[in-house]
GROMACS .gro file of C-alpha atoms in nm:
model
  449
    1MET     CA    1  -1.073  -2.471  -0.394
    2PHE     CA    2  -1.076  -2.282  -0.731
    3ASP     CA    3  -0.969  -2.445  -1.056
    4LYS     CA    4  -0.886  -2.105  -1.235
    5ILE     CA    5  -0.865  -1.765  -1.113
    6LEU     CA    6  -0.872  -1.442  -1.306
    7ILE     CA    7  -0.610  -1.159  -1.213
    8ALA     CA    8  -0.763  -0.825  -1.268
    9ASN     CA    9  -0.446  -0.615  -1.245
   10ARG     CA   10  -0.100  -0.584  -1.455
   11GLY     CA   11   0.286  -0.542  -1.371
   12GLU     CA   12   0.472  -0.719  -1.090
   13ILE     CA   13   0.156  -0.761  -0.862
   14ALA     CA   14  -0.020  -0.947  -1.155
   15LEU     CA   15   0.312  -1.160  -1.191
   16ARG     CA   16   0.312  -1.208  -0.816
   17VAL     CA   17  -0.047  -1.372  -0.810
   18VAL     CA   18   0.007  -1.612  -1.115
   19ARG     CA   19   0.310  -1.743  -0.933
   20ALA     CA   20   0.115  -1.806  -0.629
   21CYS     CA   21  -0.135  -1.978  -0.828
   22ARG     CA   22   0.099  -2.189  -1.005
   23GLU     CA   23   0.237  -2.320  -0.683
   24MET     CA   24  -0.092  -2.402  -0.547
   25GLY     CA   25  -0.203  -2.595  -0.880
   26ILE     CA   26  -0.448  -2.329  -1.015
   27ALA     CA   27  -0.481  -2.213  -1.360
   28SER     CA   28  -0.441  -1.804  -1.388
   29VAL     CA   29  -0.599  -1.601  -1.637
   30ALA     CA   30  -0.425  -1.261  -1.715
   31VAL     CA   31  -0.610  -0.965  -1.842
   32HIS     CA   32  -0.448  -0.679  -2.031
   33SER     CA   33  -0.493  -0.362  -2.236
   34THR     CA   34  -0.344  -0.349  -2.604
   35ALA     CA   35  -0.048  -0.153  -2.433
   36ASP     CA   36   0.038  -0.476  -2.218
   37ALA     CA   37   0.008  -0.713  -2.470
   38ASP     CA   38   0.371  -0.819  -2.434
   39ALA     CA   39   0.389  -0.772  -2.050
   40MET     CA   40   0.542  -1.047  -1.835
   41HIS     CA   41   0.218  -1.147  -1.655
   42VAL     CA   42   0.061  -1.195  -1.991
   43ARG     CA   43   0.338  -1.431  -2.097
   44MET     CA   44   0.345  -1.613  -1.739
   45ALA     CA   45  -0.016  -1.655  -1.706
   46ASP     CA   46  -0.193  -1.992  -1.827
   47GLU     CA   47  -0.438  -1.778  -2.057
   48ALA     CA   48  -0.465  -1.411  -2.154
   49VAL     CA   49  -0.750  -1.181  -2.251
   50CYS     CA   50  -0.719  -0.836  -2.414
   51ILE     CA   51  -0.998  -0.623  -2.253
   52GLY     CA   52  -0.958  -0.313  -2.415
   53PRO     CA   53  -0.721  -0.008  -2.516
   54PRO     CA   54  -0.449   0.153  -2.315
   55PRO     CA   55  -0.666   0.384  -2.074
   56SER     CA   56  -0.746   0.230  -1.752
   57GLY     CA   57  -1.096   0.329  -1.766
   58GLN     CA   58  -1.148   0.123  -2.091
   59SER     CA   59  -0.949  -0.169  -1.972
   60TYR     CA   60  -0.837  -0.243  -1.633
   61LEU     CA   61  -1.139  -0.040  -1.458
   62SER     CA   62  -1.390  -0.183  -1.689
   63PHE     CA   63  -1.644  -0.422  -1.498
   64PRO     CA   64  -1.787  -0.552  -1.810
   65ALA     CA   65  -1.474  -0.642  -1.974
   66ILE     CA   66  -1.314  -0.817  -1.656
   67ILE     CA   67  -1.626  -0.993  -1.595
   68SER     CA   68  -1.680  -1.084  -1.960
   69ALA     CA   69  -1.315  -1.226  -1.955
   70CYS     CA   70  -1.415  -1.461  -1.660
   71GLU     CA   71  -1.727  -1.592  -1.849
   72ILE     CA   72  -1.514  -1.653  -2.154
   73THR     CA   73  -1.235  -1.831  -1.965
   74GLY     CA   74  -1.442  -2.008  -1.708
   75ALA     CA   75  -1.245  -1.830  -1.431
   76GLN     CA   76  -1.425  -1.872  -1.083
   77ALA     CA   77  -1.255  -1.610  -0.886
   78ILE     CA   78  -1.100  -1.269  -0.942
   79HIS     CA   79  -0.790  -1.168  -0.739
   80PRO     CA   80  -0.760  -0.758  -0.756
   81GLY     CA   81  -0.429  -0.725  -0.673
   82TYR     CA   82  -0.383  -0.358  -0.548
   83GLY     CA   83  -0.491  -0.041  -0.695
   84PHE     CA   84  -0.751  -0.034  -0.996
   85LEU     CA   85  -1.067  -0.208  -0.878
   86SER     CA   86  -0.911  -0.376  -0.542
   87GLU     CA   87  -1.117  -0.133  -0.315
   88ASN     CA   88  -1.423  -0.085  -0.569
   89ALA     CA   89  -1.717  -0.192  -0.347
   90ALA     CA   90  -1.929  -0.183  -0.656
   91PHE     CA   91  -1.697  -0.394  -0.843
   92VAL     CA   92  -1.708  -0.660  -0.555
   93GLN     CA   93  -2.085  -0.645  -0.565
   94ALA     CA   94  -2.094  -0.679  -0.940
   95VAL     CA   95  -1.860  -0.986  -0.910
   96GLU     CA   96  -2.073  -1.157  -0.663
   97ASP     CA   97  -2.392  -1.083  -0.862
   98HIS     CA   98  -2.234  -1.294  -1.152
   99GLY     CA   99  -2.188  -1.579  -0.928
  100LEU     CA  100  -1.798  -1.532  -0.897
  101THR     CA  101  -1.575  -1.483  -0.595
  102PHE     CA  102  -1.401  -1.182  -0.519
  103ILE     CA  103  -1.053  -1.269  -0.352
  104GLY     CA  104  -1.081  -1.007  -0.062
  105PRO     CA  105  -1.308  -0.858   0.169
  106SER     CA  106  -1.687  -0.810   0.139
  107ALA     CA  107  -1.853  -0.510  -0.059
  108GLU     CA  108  -1.972  -0.381   0.279
  109HIS     CA  109  -1.625  -0.371   0.449
  110ILE     CA  110  -1.472  -0.200   0.151
  111ARG     CA  111  -1.760   0.089   0.154
  112ILE     CA  112  -1.726   0.131   0.543
  113MET     CA  113  -1.339   0.172   0.545
  114GLY     CA  114  -1.339   0.378   0.184
  115ASP     CA  115  -1.501   0.646   0.342
  116LYS     CA  116  -1.270   0.838   0.588
  117ILE     CA  117  -1.537   0.941   0.830
  118THR     CA  118  -1.722   0.629   0.846
  119ALA     CA  119  -1.377   0.445   0.873
  120LYS     CA  120  -1.298   0.678   1.188
  121GLU     CA  121  -1.630   0.633   1.326
  122THR     CA  122  -1.619   0.252   1.287
  123ALA     CA  123  -1.257   0.243   1.444
  124LYS     CA  124  -1.378   0.420   1.743
  125LYS     CA  125  -1.655   0.145   1.792
  126LEU     CA  126  -1.411  -0.109   1.765
  127GLY     CA  127  -1.173   0.027   2.025
  128ILE     CA  128  -0.903   0.144   1.791
  129PRO     CA  129  -0.740   0.492   1.900
  130VAL     CA  130  -0.807   0.757   1.665
  131VAL     CA  131  -0.644   1.109   1.635
  132PRO     CA  132  -0.861   1.379   1.795
  133GLY     CA  133  -1.058   1.563   1.537
  134SER     CA  134  -1.408   1.636   1.412
  135ASP     CA  135  -1.697   1.396   1.450
  136GLY     CA  136  -1.762   1.406   1.084
  137GLY     CA  137  -1.735   1.625   0.798
  138VAL     CA  138  -1.677   2.015   0.871
  139PRO     CA  139  -1.982   2.176   0.672
  140ASP     CA  140  -1.814   2.539   0.675
  141LEU     CA  141  -1.553   2.771   0.786
  142ALA     CA  142  -1.703   2.842   1.100
  143ALA     CA  143  -1.742   2.506   1.209
  144ALA     CA  144  -1.377   2.442   1.109
  145LYS     CA  145  -1.267   2.722   1.324
  146SER     CA  146  -1.446   2.604   1.621
  147VAL     CA  147  -1.304   2.235   1.586
  148ALA     CA  148  -0.966   2.346   1.557
  149ALA     CA  149  -0.995   2.557   1.858
  150GLN     CA  150  -1.115   2.290   2.043
  151ILE     CA  151  -0.850   2.021   1.935
  152GLY     CA  152  -0.563   2.288   1.923
  153TYR     CA  153  -0.345   2.374   1.638
  154PRO     CA  154  -0.186   2.259   1.437
  155VAL     CA  155  -0.470   2.086   1.245
  156ILE     CA  156  -0.511   1.895   0.920
  157ILE     CA  157  -0.773   1.929   0.686
  158LYS     CA  158  -0.850   1.599   0.469
  159ALA     CA  159  -1.084   1.530   0.213
  160THR     CA  160  -1.341   1.260   0.303
  161ALA     CA  161  -1.304   1.077  -0.022
  162GLY     CA  162  -0.916   1.149  -0.033
  163GLY     CA  163  -0.615   0.961  -0.106
  164GLY     CA  164  -0.245   0.990  -0.220
  165GLY     CA  165  -0.198   1.329  -0.015
  166ARG     CA  166  -0.480   1.493  -0.236
  167GLY     CA  167  -0.720   1.732  -0.055
  168MET     CA  168  -0.503   1.766   0.269
  169LYS     CA  169  -0.406   2.097   0.398
  170VAL     CA  170  -0.233   2.200   0.726
  171ALA     CA  171  -0.326   2.494   0.935
  172ARG     CA  172  -0.064   2.592   1.197
  173ASP     CA  173  -0.263   2.854   1.351
  174GLU     CA  174  -0.576   3.045   1.321
  175THR     CA  175  -0.453   3.284   1.044
  176GLU     CA  176  -0.415   2.965   0.827
  177ILE     CA  177  -0.734   2.810   0.884
  178GLU     CA  178  -0.926   2.976   0.617
  179ILE     CA  179  -0.710   2.930   0.324
  180ALA     CA  180  -0.644   2.549   0.438
  181PHE     CA  181  -1.014   2.494   0.449
  182ARG     CA  182  -1.087   2.649   0.117
  183THR     CA  183  -0.805   2.498  -0.066
  184ALA     CA  184  -0.871   2.162   0.089
  185ARG     CA  185  -1.240   2.184  -0.033
  186THR     CA  186  -1.143   2.296  -0.399
  187GLU     CA  187  -0.889   2.010  -0.433
  188ALA     CA  188  -1.125   1.753  -0.304
  189LYS     CA  189  -1.404   1.851  -0.543
  190ALA     CA  190  -1.160   1.833  -0.844
  191ALA     CA  191  -1.003   1.506  -0.759
  192PHE     CA  192  -1.274   1.310  -0.622
  193GLY     CA  193  -1.610   1.515  -0.706
  194ASN     CA  194  -1.661   1.535  -0.344
  195ASP     CA  195  -1.608   1.842  -0.129
  196GLU     CA  196  -1.662   1.732   0.209
  197VAL     CA  197  -1.364   1.744   0.433
  198TYR     CA  198  -1.296   1.677   0.815
  199ILE     CA  199  -1.042   1.805   1.061
  200GLU     CA  200  -0.788   1.619   1.278
  201LYS     CA  201  -0.499   1.721   1.509
  202TYR     CA  202  -0.196   1.768   1.321
  203LEU     CA  203   0.120   1.535   1.470
  204THR     CA  204   0.427   1.700   1.405
  205THR     CA  205   0.676   1.429   1.404
  206PRO     CA  206   0.486   1.100   1.382
  207ARG     CA  207   0.599   0.777   1.220
  208HIS     CA  208   0.380   0.577   0.952
  209ILE     CA  209   0.301   0.248   1.119
  210GLU     CA  210   0.072  -0.018   0.966
  211ILE     CA  211  -0.051  -0.330   1.101
  212GLN     CA  212  -0.103  -0.623   0.887
  213VAL     CA  213  -0.415  -0.803   0.957
  214PHE     CA  214  -0.581  -1.118   0.820
  215GLY     CA  215  -0.938  -1.261   0.913
  216ASP     CA  216  -1.126  -1.575   0.807
  217GLY     CA  217  -1.459  -1.406   0.769
  218LYS     CA  218  -1.602  -1.630   1.056
  219GLY     CA  219  -1.471  -1.415   1.371
  220LYS     CA  220  -1.110  -1.516   1.372
  221ALA     CA  221  -0.820  -1.292   1.271
  222VAL     CA  222  -0.451  -1.263   1.333
  223HIS     CA  223  -0.197  -0.977   1.301
  224LEU     CA  224   0.130  -0.994   1.153
  225GLY     CA  225   0.314  -0.725   1.314
  226GLU     CA  226   0.394  -0.366   1.185
  227ARG     CA  227   0.565  -0.214   0.902
  228ASP     CA  228   0.729   0.111   0.938
  229CYS     CA  229   0.647   0.326   0.615
  230SER     CA  230   0.755   0.649   0.738
  231LEU     CA  231   0.996   0.736   0.439
  232GLN     CA  232   0.743   0.912   0.211
  233ARG     CA  233   0.735   1.184  -0.049
  234ARG     CA  234   0.412   1.345  -0.112
  235HIS     CA  235   0.246   1.092   0.088
  236GLN     CA  236   0.375   0.845  -0.145
  237LYS     CA  237   0.582   0.538   0.032
  238VAL     CA  238   0.935   0.502  -0.094
  239LEU     CA  239   1.093   0.249   0.157
  240GLU     CA  240   0.927   0.005   0.405
  241GLU     CA  241   1.050  -0.204   0.670
  242ALA     CA  242   0.950  -0.474   0.928
  243PRO     CA  243   0.959  -0.459   1.212
  244GLY     CA  244   0.967  -0.105   1.272
  245PRO     CA  245   1.277   0.026   1.397
  246VAL     CA  246   1.148   0.194   1.713
  247ILE     CA  247   0.840  -0.022   1.800
  248THR     CA  248   0.897  -0.231   2.124
  249ALA     CA  249   0.753  -0.576   2.163
  250GLU     CA  250   0.502  -0.463   2.399
  251GLU     CA  251   0.376  -0.188   2.179
  252ARG     CA  252   0.333  -0.430   1.882
  253ALA     CA  253   0.148  -0.681   2.122
  254ARG     CA  254  -0.074  -0.408   2.238
  255ILE     CA  255  -0.158  -0.237   1.913
  256GLY     CA  256  -0.180  -0.583   1.717
  257LYS     CA  257  -0.416  -0.734   1.946
  258ILE     CA  258  -0.630  -0.424   1.920
  259SER     CA  259  -0.606  -0.433   1.529
  260ALA     CA  260  -0.678  -0.809   1.496
  261ASP     CA  261  -0.961  -0.813   1.751
  262ALA     CA  262  -1.138  -0.523   1.566
  263VAL     CA  263  -1.133  -0.705   1.235
  264ALA     CA  264  -1.255  -1.018   1.404
  265ALA     CA  265  -1.554  -0.849   1.556
  266ILE     CA  266  -1.665  -0.752   1.206
  267ASN     CA  267  -1.580  -1.092   1.044
  268TYR     CA  268  -1.346  -0.952   0.791
  269ILE     CA  269  -1.215  -1.200   0.553
  270GLY     CA  270  -0.872  -1.184   0.373
  271ALA     CA  271  -0.561  -0.943   0.418
  272GLY     CA  272  -0.622  -0.606   0.508
  273THR     CA  273  -0.402  -0.305   0.679
  274ILE     CA  274  -0.461  -0.089   0.957
  275GLU     CA  275  -0.269   0.232   0.924
  276TYR     CA  276  -0.155   0.447   1.236
  277LEU     CA  277   0.068   0.754   1.318
  278TYR     CA  278   0.285   0.706   1.589
  279GLU     CA  279   0.425   0.946   1.817
  280ASN     CA  280   0.555   0.950   2.166
  281GLY     CA  281   0.444   0.589   2.246
  282GLU     CA  282   0.090   0.628   2.118
  283PHE     CA  283  -0.090   0.508   1.788
  284TYR     CA  284  -0.339   0.689   1.610
  285PHE     CA  285  -0.572   0.543   1.344
  286ILE     CA  286  -0.529   0.695   0.998
  287GLU     CA  287  -0.733   0.459   0.767
  288MET     CA  288  -0.785   0.081   0.684
  289ASN     CA  289  -0.671  -0.060   0.325
  290THR     CA  290  -0.894  -0.333   0.239
  291ARG     CA  291  -0.670  -0.522   0.004
  292LEU     CA  292  -0.295  -0.639  -0.022
  293GLN     CA  293  -0.058  -0.359   0.004
  294VAL     CA  294   0.249  -0.295  -0.208
  295GLU     CA  295   0.465  -0.357   0.069
  296HIS     CA  296   0.346  -0.689   0.185
  297PRO     CA  297   0.655  -0.890   0.093
  298VAL     CA  298   0.860  -0.749   0.414
  299THR     CA  299   0.561  -0.905   0.612
  300GLU     CA  300   0.610  -1.224   0.442
  301ALA     CA  301   0.990  -1.232   0.468
  302ILE     CA  302   0.982  -1.190   0.855
  303PHE     CA  303   0.683  -1.425   0.917
  304GLY     CA  304   0.778  -1.700   0.630
  305VAL     CA  305   0.419  -1.682   0.504
  306ASP     CA  306   0.260  -1.635   0.167
  307LEU     CA  307  -0.028  -1.366   0.207
  308VAL     CA  308  -0.148  -1.412  -0.160
  309ARG     CA  309  -0.187  -1.801  -0.110
  310GLU     CA  310  -0.351  -1.716   0.212
  311GLN     CA  311  -0.596  -1.482   0.040
  312ILE     CA  312  -0.704  -1.736  -0.198
  313ARG     CA  313  -0.739  -2.022   0.077
  314VAL     CA  314  -0.979  -1.823   0.265
  315ALA     CA  315  -1.179  -1.689  -0.020
  316ALA     CA  316  -1.232  -2.076  -0.126
  317GLY     CA  317  -1.386  -2.129   0.238
  318LEU     CA  318  -1.068  -2.289   0.389
  319PRO     CA  319  -0.928  -2.200   0.726
  320MET     CA  320  -0.629  -2.002   0.767
  321SER     CA  321  -0.302  -2.208   0.753
  322PHE     CA  322  -0.177  -2.031   1.090
  323GLY     CA  323  -0.304  -1.890   1.417
  324GLN     CA  324  -0.142  -1.597   1.615
  325LYS     CA  325   0.094  -1.824   1.823
  326ASP     CA  326   0.227  -1.955   1.493
  327LEU     CA  327   0.346  -1.584   1.376
  328VAL     CA  328   0.694  -1.545   1.515
  329ILE     CA  329   0.920  -1.270   1.386
  330ARG     CA  330   1.217  -1.391   1.249
  331GLY     CA  331   1.495  -1.135   1.142
  332HIS     CA  332   1.426  -0.787   0.956
  333ALA     CA  333   1.306  -0.715   0.593
  334ILE     CA  334   1.333  -0.398   0.388
  335GLU     CA  335   1.163  -0.322   0.065
  336VAL     CA  336   1.250  -0.020  -0.176
  337ARG     CA  337   1.014   0.077  -0.466
  338ILE     CA  338   1.202   0.106  -0.788
  339ASN     CA  339   1.015   0.365  -0.995
  340ALA     CA  340   1.078   0.463  -1.369
  341GLU     CA  341   1.114   0.834  -1.254
  342LYS     CA  342   1.391   1.100  -1.288
  343VAL     CA  343   1.530   1.214  -0.953
  344PRO     CA  344   1.497   1.456  -0.798
  345GLN     CA  345   1.193   1.582  -1.005
  346PHE     CA  346   1.048   1.244  -0.990
  347ALA     CA  347   0.893   1.290  -1.332
  348PRO     CA  348   0.773   0.952  -1.502
  349CYS     CA  349   1.025   0.820  -1.739
  350PRO     CA  350   0.847   0.552  -1.973
  351GLY     CA  351   1.079   0.389  -2.238
  352THR     CA  352   1.244   0.062  -2.342
  353ILE     CA  353   1.445  -0.121  -2.086
  354THR     CA  354   1.782  -0.198  -2.270
  355GLN     CA  355   1.942  -0.411  -2.011
  356TYR     CA  356   1.767  -0.563  -1.703
  357HIS     CA  357   1.968  -0.767  -1.432
  358ALA     CA  358   1.809  -0.877  -1.091
  359PRO     CA  359   2.016  -0.905  -0.797
  360GLY     CA  360   2.044  -1.231  -0.614
  361GLY     CA  361   2.201  -1.425  -0.339
  362LEU     CA  362   2.071  -1.511   0.031
  363GLY     CA  363   1.783  -1.294   0.164
  364VAL     CA  364   1.706  -1.118  -0.174
  365ARG     CA  365   1.385  -1.108  -0.351
  366MET     CA  366   1.291  -0.914  -0.680
  367ASP     CA  367   0.938  -0.851  -0.739
  368SER     CA  368   0.924  -0.714  -1.091
  369ALA     CA  369   0.782  -0.761  -1.448
  370LEU     CA  370   1.084  -0.631  -1.618
  371TYR     CA  371   1.294  -0.787  -1.892
  372ASP     CA  372   1.530  -0.682  -2.155
  373GLY     CA  373   1.364  -0.499  -2.449
  374TYR     CA  374   1.054  -0.426  -2.255
  375ARG     CA  375   0.885  -0.103  -2.326
  376ILE     CA  376   0.730   0.063  -2.002
  377PRO     CA  377   0.397   0.213  -2.109
  378PRO     CA  378   0.315   0.563  -2.034
  379TYR     CA  379  -0.023   0.508  -1.898
  380TYR     CA  380   0.016   0.359  -1.576
  381ASP     CA  381   0.198   0.408  -1.242
  382SER     CA  382   0.555   0.439  -1.267
  383LEU     CA  383   0.644   0.157  -1.008
  384VAL     CA  384   0.829  -0.117  -1.189
  385ALA     CA  385   0.994  -0.321  -0.941
  386LYS     CA  386   1.044  -0.398  -0.560
  387LEU     CA  387   1.347  -0.510  -0.436
  388ILE     CA  388   1.321  -0.674  -0.077
  389VAL     CA  389   1.585  -0.815   0.134
  390HIS     CA  390   1.587  -1.012   0.465
  391GLY     CA  391   1.858  -1.044   0.728
  392ARG     CA  392   1.897  -1.188   1.047
  393ASP     CA  393   1.869  -0.806   1.218
  394ARG     CA  394   1.844  -0.468   1.086
  395PRO     CA  395   2.219  -0.412   1.041
  396GLU     CA  396   2.246  -0.719   0.811
  397ALA     CA  397   1.925  -0.624   0.609
  398LEU     CA  398   2.074  -0.290   0.556
  399ALA     CA  399   2.399  -0.425   0.434
  400ARG     CA  400   2.224  -0.676   0.218
  401LEU     CA  401   2.008  -0.379   0.061
  402SER     CA  402   2.338  -0.203  -0.027
  403ARG     CA  403   2.497  -0.481  -0.180
  404ALA     CA  404   2.176  -0.569  -0.373
  405LEU     CA  405   2.121  -0.237  -0.497
  406SER     CA  406   2.482  -0.251  -0.629
  407GLU     CA  407   2.410  -0.566  -0.850
  408LEU     CA  408   2.064  -0.413  -0.971
  409ILE     CA  409   2.080  -0.299  -1.351
  410VAL     CA  410   1.796  -0.102  -1.505
  411ASP     CA  411   1.921   0.067  -1.801
  412GLY     CA  412   1.726   0.259  -2.073
  413VAL     CA  413   1.532   0.452  -1.856
  414ASP     CA  414   1.585   0.688  -1.553
  415THR     CA  415   1.484   0.516  -1.216
  416THR     CA  416   1.482   0.588  -0.837
  417ILE     CA  417   1.777   0.336  -0.781
  418PRO     CA  418   2.028   0.636  -0.750
  419LEU     CA  419   1.807   0.775  -0.452
  420PHE     CA  420   1.846   0.459  -0.252
  421HIS     CA  421   2.211   0.439  -0.279
  422ALA     CA  422   2.224   0.826  -0.138
  423LEU     CA  423   1.960   0.733   0.127
  424LEU     CA  424   2.167   0.435   0.259
  425ALA     CA  425   2.478   0.669   0.319
  426GLU     CA  426   2.267   0.885   0.558
  427ASP     CA  427   2.330   0.823   0.933
  428ASP     CA  428   1.967   0.870   1.025
  429ILE     CA  429   1.856   0.582   0.790
  430GLN     CA  430   2.114   0.352   0.926
  431ALA     CA  431   1.977   0.457   1.288
  432GLY     CA  432   1.631   0.421   1.202
  433ALA     CA  433   1.571   0.777   1.308
  434TYR     CA  434   1.322   0.931   1.087
  435ASN     CA  435   0.964   1.028   1.079
  436ILE     CA  436   0.717   1.103   0.786
  437HIS     CA  437   0.877   1.436   0.715
  438TRP     CA  438   1.259   1.347   0.696
  439LEU     CA  439   1.236   1.253   0.338
  440GLU     CA  440   1.074   1.562   0.205
  441THR     CA  441   1.334   1.778   0.409
  442TRP     CA  442   1.617   1.579   0.291
  443LEU     CA  443   1.510   1.615  -0.073
  444ARG     CA  444   1.497   1.983   0.001
  445GLU     CA  445   1.812   2.033   0.145
  446SER     CA  446   2.014   1.790  -0.092
  447PHE     CA  447   1.902   1.929  -0.419
  448ALA     CA  448   1.824   2.290  -0.314
  449GLY     CA  449   1.930   2.528  -0.600
   0.00000   0.00000   0.00000
């Protein structure tokens, strides 16, 4: 087992890893920019190293700075959290080249799944169901029209190197294909430096379902059920729950086995998430995230496992501490993402926290690095907290969420807390009757004018 782990991240996820290390008796090293000198993860870690100025490119994304911090402190492994360098194959290679351990999958697996076309081709080979579409990048408009005619409208054009909803355009019929194709390529080039796009059938009312998988790197893997992440705004998740409100036990077992078998076949190591669109009883592969997800706590809640602890164990060469038969769903869990943003514009609102009070009680977990007097810097993601609740069933979890939100105080900046109070008053949310378009429609109707 490792003696010391460096955490190449910040905020609540860095603090999450610090806590796991402490429970395992492992020393932790926090890295931070000058803007994060007073951050909670810096205060809580056993050691801290400043790695640069506020811009991410000069600190949290700097290979030399992070690897140098390992050499200075004697850390043997790096946990990347999520975001930043967590899915950067070149960084993983650099870590390994310096004799360090990356707590996550191999550089090869990150490369394969990081390119959406290669990922889709790999998924097909592994027996994962995929959305009908082009067999690779679409070189020109004529090819785009041909593919669209073959699979049928509506279609969605996506950037090969895309993410976060950028470089994605829908064409509902042949009159829209040209502008959608050209716009997607332009956005892709501007955002990712790569204008290659591909085309898929556009599902009209799907849900976003993701399967948590975990592999030991030696041909064994399990799935930990599904999370429903359909409540999204501009392709950014807002609320997640597990298990999914509409997924049956039979569907879960079927897609779970397909997913686990696929990652076992490639000797995948650590945590990963295979994301699907789900419509009319069928699952269609979107992508695989080769890291820990923001919403991993809801899975931990219903299975009673610590995914970060398990990541560290298998990275150190130990076997998984559970098998598929050990993983039994108990109850229902929901997570809401608290962002420092002003609703309904969702404009970031950095500033100083004048009062912070976390909710408590049975089945309530608050993952946050906030504290009274903390100044939220303007340089990073606006996510400042995650409120997770667990109940014996979905109605109890919803009631617990409402109660916990009423206790939560974050003063000094605008947050998305009012959004969740409003959502819980909606019948569709209470019934679980929503899809990936529901929230966007609700926001337009609720804040029209």
